CSV table of C-alpha atoms in Angstrom, one decimal:
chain,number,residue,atom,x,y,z
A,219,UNK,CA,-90.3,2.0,-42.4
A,220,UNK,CA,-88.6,2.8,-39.6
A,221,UNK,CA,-86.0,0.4,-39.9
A,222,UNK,CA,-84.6,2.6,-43.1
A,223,UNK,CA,-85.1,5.8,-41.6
A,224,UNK,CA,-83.5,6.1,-37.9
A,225,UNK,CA,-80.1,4.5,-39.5
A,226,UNK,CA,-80.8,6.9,-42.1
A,227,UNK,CA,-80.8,10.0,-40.0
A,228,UNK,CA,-78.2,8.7,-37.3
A,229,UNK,CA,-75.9,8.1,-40.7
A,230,UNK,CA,-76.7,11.6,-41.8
A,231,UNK,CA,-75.6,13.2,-38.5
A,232,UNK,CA,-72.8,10.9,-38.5
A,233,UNK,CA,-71.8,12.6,-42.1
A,234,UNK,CA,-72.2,15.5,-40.6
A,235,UNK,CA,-70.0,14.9,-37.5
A,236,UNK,CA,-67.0,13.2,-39.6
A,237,UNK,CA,-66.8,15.4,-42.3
A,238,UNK,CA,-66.4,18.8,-40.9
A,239,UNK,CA,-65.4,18.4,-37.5
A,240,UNK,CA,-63.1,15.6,-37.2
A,241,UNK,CA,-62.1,13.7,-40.4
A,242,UNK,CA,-60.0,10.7,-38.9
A,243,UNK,CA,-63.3,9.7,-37.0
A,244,UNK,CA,-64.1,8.0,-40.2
A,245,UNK,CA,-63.2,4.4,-40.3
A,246,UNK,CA,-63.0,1.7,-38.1
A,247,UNK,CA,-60.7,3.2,-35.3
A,248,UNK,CA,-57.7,0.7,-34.8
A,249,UNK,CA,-56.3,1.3,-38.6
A,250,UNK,CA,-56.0,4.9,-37.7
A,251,UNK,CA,-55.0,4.6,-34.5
A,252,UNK,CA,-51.9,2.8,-35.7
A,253,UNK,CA,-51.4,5.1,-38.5
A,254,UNK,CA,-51.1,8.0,-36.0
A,255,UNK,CA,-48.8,5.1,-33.9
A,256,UNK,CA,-46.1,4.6,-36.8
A,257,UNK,CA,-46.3,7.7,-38.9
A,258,UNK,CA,-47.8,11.0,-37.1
A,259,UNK,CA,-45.5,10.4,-33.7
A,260,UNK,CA,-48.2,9.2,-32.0
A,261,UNK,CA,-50.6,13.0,-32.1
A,262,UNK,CA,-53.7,12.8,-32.1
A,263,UNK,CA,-56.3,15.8,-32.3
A,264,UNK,CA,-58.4,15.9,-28.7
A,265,UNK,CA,-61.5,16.1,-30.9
A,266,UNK,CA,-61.1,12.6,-32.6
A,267,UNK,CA,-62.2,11.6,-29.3
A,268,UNK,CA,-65.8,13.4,-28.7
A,269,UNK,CA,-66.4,13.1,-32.6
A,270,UNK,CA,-65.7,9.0,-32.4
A,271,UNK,CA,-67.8,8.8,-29.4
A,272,UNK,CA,-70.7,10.5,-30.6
A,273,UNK,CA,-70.8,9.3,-34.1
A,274,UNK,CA,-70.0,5.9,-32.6
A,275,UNK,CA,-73.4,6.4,-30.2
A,276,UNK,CA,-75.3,7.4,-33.5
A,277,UNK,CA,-74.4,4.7,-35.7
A,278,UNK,CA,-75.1,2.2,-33.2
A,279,UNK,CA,-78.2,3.9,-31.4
A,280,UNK,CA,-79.8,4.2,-34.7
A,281,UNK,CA,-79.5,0.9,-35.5
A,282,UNK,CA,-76.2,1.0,-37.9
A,283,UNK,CA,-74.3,-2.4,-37.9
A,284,UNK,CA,-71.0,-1.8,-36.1
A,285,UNK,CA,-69.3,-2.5,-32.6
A,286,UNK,CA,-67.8,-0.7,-30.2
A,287,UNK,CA,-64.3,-1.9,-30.7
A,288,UNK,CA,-62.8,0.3,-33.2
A,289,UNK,CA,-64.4,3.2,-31.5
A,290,UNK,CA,-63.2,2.6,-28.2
A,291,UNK,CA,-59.7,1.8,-29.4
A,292,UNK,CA,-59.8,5.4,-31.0
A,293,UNK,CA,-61.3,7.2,-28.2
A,294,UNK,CA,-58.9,5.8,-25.6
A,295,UNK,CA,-55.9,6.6,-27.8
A,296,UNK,CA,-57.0,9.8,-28.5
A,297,UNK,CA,-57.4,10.8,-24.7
A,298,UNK,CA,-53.9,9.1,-24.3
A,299,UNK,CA,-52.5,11.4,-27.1
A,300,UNK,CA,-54.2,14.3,-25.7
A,301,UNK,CA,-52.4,13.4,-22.2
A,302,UNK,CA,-49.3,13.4,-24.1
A,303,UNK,CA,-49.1,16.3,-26.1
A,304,UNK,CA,-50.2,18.2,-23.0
A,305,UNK,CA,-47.2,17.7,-20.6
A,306,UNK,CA,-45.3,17.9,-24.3
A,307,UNK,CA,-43.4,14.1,-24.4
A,308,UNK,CA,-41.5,12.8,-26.5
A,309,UNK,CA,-42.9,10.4,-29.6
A,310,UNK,CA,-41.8,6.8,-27.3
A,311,UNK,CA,-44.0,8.5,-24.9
A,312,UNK,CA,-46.8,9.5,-26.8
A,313,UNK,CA,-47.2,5.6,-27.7
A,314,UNK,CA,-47.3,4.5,-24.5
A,315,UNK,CA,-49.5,6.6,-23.6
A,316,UNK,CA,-51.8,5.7,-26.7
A,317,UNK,CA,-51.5,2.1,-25.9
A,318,UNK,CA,-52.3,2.9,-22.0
A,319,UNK,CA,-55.3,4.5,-23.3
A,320,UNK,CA,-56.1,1.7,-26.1
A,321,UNK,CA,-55.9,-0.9,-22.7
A,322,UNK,CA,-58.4,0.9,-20.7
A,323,UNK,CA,-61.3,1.3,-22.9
A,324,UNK,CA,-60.9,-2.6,-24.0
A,325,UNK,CA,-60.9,-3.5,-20.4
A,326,UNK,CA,-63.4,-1.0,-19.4
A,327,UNK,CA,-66.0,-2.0,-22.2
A,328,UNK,CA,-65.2,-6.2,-21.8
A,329,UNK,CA,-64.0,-6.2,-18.4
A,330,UNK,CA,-61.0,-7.8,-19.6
A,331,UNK,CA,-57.9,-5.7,-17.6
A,332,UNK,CA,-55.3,-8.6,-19.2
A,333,UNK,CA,-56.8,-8.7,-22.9
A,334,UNK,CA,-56.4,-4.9,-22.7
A,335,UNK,CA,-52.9,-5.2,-22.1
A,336,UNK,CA,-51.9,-8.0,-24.7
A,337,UNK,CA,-53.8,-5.8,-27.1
A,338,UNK,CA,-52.4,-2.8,-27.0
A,339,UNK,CA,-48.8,-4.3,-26.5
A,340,UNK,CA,-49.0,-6.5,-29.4
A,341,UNK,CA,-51.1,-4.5,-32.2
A,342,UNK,CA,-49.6,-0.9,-31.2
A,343,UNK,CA,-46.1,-1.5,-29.9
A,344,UNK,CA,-44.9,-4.6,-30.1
A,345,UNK,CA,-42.7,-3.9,-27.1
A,346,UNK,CA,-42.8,-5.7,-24.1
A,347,UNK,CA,-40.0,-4.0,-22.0
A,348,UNK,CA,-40.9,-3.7,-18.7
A,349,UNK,CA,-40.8,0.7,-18.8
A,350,UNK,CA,-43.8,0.3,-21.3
A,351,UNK,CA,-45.1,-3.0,-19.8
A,352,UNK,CA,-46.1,-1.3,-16.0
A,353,UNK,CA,-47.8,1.6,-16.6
A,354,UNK,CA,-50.1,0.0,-19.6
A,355,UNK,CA,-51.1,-2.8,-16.7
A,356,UNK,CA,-51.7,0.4,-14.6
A,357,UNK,CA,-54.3,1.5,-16.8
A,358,UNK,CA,-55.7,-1.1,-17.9
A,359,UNK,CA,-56.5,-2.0,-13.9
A,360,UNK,CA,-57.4,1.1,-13.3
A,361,UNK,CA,-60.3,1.1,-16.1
A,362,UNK,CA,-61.6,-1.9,-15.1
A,363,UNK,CA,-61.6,-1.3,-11.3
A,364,UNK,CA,-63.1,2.2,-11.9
A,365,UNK,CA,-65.5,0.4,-14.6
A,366,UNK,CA,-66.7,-1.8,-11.9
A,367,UNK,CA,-67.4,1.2,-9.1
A,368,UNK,CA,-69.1,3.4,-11.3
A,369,UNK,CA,-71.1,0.5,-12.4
A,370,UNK,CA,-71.3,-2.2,-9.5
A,371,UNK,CA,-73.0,-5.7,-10.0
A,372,UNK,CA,-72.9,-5.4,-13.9
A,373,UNK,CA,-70.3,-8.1,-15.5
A,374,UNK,CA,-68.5,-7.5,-18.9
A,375,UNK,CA,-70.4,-7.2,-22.4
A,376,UNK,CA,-70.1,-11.2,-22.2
A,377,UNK,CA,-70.7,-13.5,-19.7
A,378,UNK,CA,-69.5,-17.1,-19.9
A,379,UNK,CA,-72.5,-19.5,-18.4
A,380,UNK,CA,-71.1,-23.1,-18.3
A,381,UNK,CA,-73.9,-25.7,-19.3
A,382,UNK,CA,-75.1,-28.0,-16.6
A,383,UNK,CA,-74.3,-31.9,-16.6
A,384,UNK,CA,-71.6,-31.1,-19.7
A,385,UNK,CA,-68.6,-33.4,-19.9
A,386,UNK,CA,-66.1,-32.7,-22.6
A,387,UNK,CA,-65.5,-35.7,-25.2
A,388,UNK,CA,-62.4,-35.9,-27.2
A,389,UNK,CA,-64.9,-37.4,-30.3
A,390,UNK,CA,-66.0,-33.5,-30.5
A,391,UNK,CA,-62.7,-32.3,-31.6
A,392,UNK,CA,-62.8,-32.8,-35.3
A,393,UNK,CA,-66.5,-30.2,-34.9
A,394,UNK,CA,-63.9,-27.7,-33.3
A,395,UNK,CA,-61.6,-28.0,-36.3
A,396,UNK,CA,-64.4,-28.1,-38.8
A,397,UNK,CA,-65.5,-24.5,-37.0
A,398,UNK,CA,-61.9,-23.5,-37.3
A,399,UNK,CA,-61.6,-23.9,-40.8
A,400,UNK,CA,-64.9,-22.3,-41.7
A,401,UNK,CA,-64.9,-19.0,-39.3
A,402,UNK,CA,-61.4,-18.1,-40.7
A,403,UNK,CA,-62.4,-18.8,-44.3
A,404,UNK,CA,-65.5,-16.3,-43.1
A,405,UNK,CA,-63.3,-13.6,-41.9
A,406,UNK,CA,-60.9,-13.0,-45.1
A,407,UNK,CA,-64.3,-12.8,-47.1
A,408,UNK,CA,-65.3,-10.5,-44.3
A,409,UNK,CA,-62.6,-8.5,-44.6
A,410,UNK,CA,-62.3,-8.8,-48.8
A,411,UNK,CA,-65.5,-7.5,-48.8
A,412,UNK,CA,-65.4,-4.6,-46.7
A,413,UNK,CA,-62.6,-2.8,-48.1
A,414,UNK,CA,-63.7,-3.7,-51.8
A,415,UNK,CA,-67.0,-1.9,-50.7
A,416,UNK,CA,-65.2,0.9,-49.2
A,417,UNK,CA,-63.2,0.9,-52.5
A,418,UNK,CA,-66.4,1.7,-54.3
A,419,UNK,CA,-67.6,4.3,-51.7
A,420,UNK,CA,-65.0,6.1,-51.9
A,421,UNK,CA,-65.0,6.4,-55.8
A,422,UNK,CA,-68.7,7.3,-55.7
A,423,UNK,CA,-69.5,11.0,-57.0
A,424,UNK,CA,-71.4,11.9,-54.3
A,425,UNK,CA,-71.1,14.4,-51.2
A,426,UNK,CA,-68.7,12.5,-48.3
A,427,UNK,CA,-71.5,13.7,-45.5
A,428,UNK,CA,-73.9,11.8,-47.7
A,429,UNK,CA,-72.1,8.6,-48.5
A,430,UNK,CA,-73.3,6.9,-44.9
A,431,UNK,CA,-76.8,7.7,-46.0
A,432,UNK,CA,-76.2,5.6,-48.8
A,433,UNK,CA,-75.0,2.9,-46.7
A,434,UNK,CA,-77.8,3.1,-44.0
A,435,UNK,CA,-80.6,2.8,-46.7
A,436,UNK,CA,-79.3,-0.6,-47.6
A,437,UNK,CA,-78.7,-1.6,-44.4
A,438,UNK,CA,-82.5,-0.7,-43.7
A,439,UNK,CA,-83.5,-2.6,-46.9
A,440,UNK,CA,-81.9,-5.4,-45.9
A,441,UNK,CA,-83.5,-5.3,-42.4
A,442,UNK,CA,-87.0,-5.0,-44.0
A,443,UNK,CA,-86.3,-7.9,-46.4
A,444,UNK,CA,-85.1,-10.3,-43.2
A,445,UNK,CA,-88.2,-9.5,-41.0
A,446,UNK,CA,-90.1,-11.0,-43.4
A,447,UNK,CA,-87.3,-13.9,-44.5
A,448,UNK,CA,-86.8,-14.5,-40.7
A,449,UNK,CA,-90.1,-13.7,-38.4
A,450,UNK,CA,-88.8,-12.9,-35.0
A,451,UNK,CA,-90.9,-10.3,-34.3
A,452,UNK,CA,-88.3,-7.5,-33.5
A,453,UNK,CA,-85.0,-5.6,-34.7
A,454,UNK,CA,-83.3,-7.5,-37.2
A,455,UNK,CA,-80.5,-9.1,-34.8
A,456,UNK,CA,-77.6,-7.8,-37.4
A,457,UNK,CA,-78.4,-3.8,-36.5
A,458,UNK,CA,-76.3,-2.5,-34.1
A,459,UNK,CA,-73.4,-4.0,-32.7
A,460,UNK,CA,-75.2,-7.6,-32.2
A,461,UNK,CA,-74.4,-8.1,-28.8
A,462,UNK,CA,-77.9,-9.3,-27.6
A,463,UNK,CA,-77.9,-12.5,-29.7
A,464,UNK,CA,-74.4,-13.4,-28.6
A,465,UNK,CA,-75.4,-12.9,-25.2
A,466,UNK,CA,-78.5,-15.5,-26.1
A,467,UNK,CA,-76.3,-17.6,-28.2
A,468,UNK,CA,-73.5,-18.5,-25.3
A,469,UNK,CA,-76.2,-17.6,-22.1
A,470,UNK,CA,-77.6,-20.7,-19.9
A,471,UNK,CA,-80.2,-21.1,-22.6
A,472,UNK,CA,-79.9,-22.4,-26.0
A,473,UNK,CA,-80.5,-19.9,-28.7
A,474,UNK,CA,-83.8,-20.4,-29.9
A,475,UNK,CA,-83.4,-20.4,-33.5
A,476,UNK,CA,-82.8,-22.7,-37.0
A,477,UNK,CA,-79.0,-23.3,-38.2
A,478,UNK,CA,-80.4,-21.4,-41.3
A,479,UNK,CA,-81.8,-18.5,-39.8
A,480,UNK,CA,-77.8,-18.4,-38.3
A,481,UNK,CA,-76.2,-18.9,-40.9
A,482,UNK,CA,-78.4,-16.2,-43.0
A,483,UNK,CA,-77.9,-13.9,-40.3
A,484,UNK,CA,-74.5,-14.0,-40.3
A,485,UNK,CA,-74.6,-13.1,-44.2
A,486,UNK,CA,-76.9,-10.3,-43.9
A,487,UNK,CA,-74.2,-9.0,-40.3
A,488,UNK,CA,-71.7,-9.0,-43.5
């Protein structure tokens, strides 16, 4: 029973957070992010920062099945933004600063300084002039260098483990193409999906706070229905931001479960 009631009352609180404190916490984080990029001169409110972080910890804490992406995208452009509209500069300004902030929380959180960078450059700015260029490497650097002091001997959210005595054969390319095909045909039904379900939500006659409640009972029923579909003995591996089986999936061991049980967990993740 547990499994419906801690996403429950972290999506309560959540409700709570987003609906009378801070209303663009709501969402994913990079949609808004860029809204406030191209339309809103790049302002941000300081508190979009403490509400996304905390509602962020809640959803995932209590088991609600999202990443930290979006969140830290938010977060950092929001501290950026704050930055900015404290020493009062100009909108050009503003952006950088948003995408300097964007570049440190994905380099802090993947310990990836460069894919920080290429990020924020190409999703927020799309300018690669060497005045905006410098000072987003800066930070991104910075993040991860400062990452790695306040946390020492820990790698990235993912670590690479190459498999012993594996030599690459050309014969396995058409399985890479195969995977191509069907991982993008996945993500436009991921994506399809999610906004025609947050199409719904939002037309549903119910209080906003209350809506993630809604969403965090299904996710619960779901997660009762797959412990007893898929017996592995502990938290359905689709709560939270599902991390620990990729970490299982790509680590020095094989992942020790069916192509099925896969397959049906990436379903049930959607």
């Amino acid at each position: 029973y547990m499994l419906v009631l801690l996403p429950m009352a972290g999506a309560l609180a959540v409700g709570f957070i987003t609906h009378h404190f801070a209303r663009e916490a709501k969402g994913h984080g990079v949609p808004e992010v860029m809204d406030a990029t191209y339309r809103k001169g790049g302002v941000i409110r300081p508190r979009v920062a403490v509400a996304k972080a905390i509602s962020s910890a809640l959803t995932i804490g209590s088991g609600g099945s999202a990443g930290t992406e979006g969140p830290i995208v938010q977060i950092g452009a929001a501290i950026g933004s704050s930055f900015g509209q404290l020493l009062g500069l100009k909108r050009h300004h503003m952006n950088t600063l948003i995408a300097c902030g964007v570049a440190g929380g994905i380099a802090a959180i993947f310990d990836a300084p460069i894919a920080g960078v290429l990020f924020a450059l190409e999703i927020f700015l799309r300018d690669f002039s060497f005045k905006t260029f410098s000072p987003i490497v800066f930070a991104s650097v910075i993040s991860a260098s400062l990452t790695h002091a306040l946390r020492p001997g820990e790698e990235g959210i993912f670590e690479i483990v190459s498999p012993e005595h594996y030599i690459f054969n050309g014969s396995e390319l058409p399985f890479y193409l195969v995977l191509g095909v069907f991982c993008a045909v996945a993500a436009i039904l991921f994506v399809k999906l999610l906004y025609a379900l947050e199409d719904i939500a939002e037309k549903l006659r119910i209080p906003e706070a209350l809506k993630p409640v809604l969403g965090a009972a299904l996710l619960g029923g779901l997660g009762v229905l797959s412990i007893t579909w898929i017996d592995t003995g502990d938290v359905p591996a689709f709560f939270g931001n599902g991390y620990p089986l990729i970490r299982e999936a790509i680590g020095p061991g094989l992942i020790d479960m069916s192509l099925w049980a896969l397959l049906l967990l990436g379903v049930l993740k959607v």
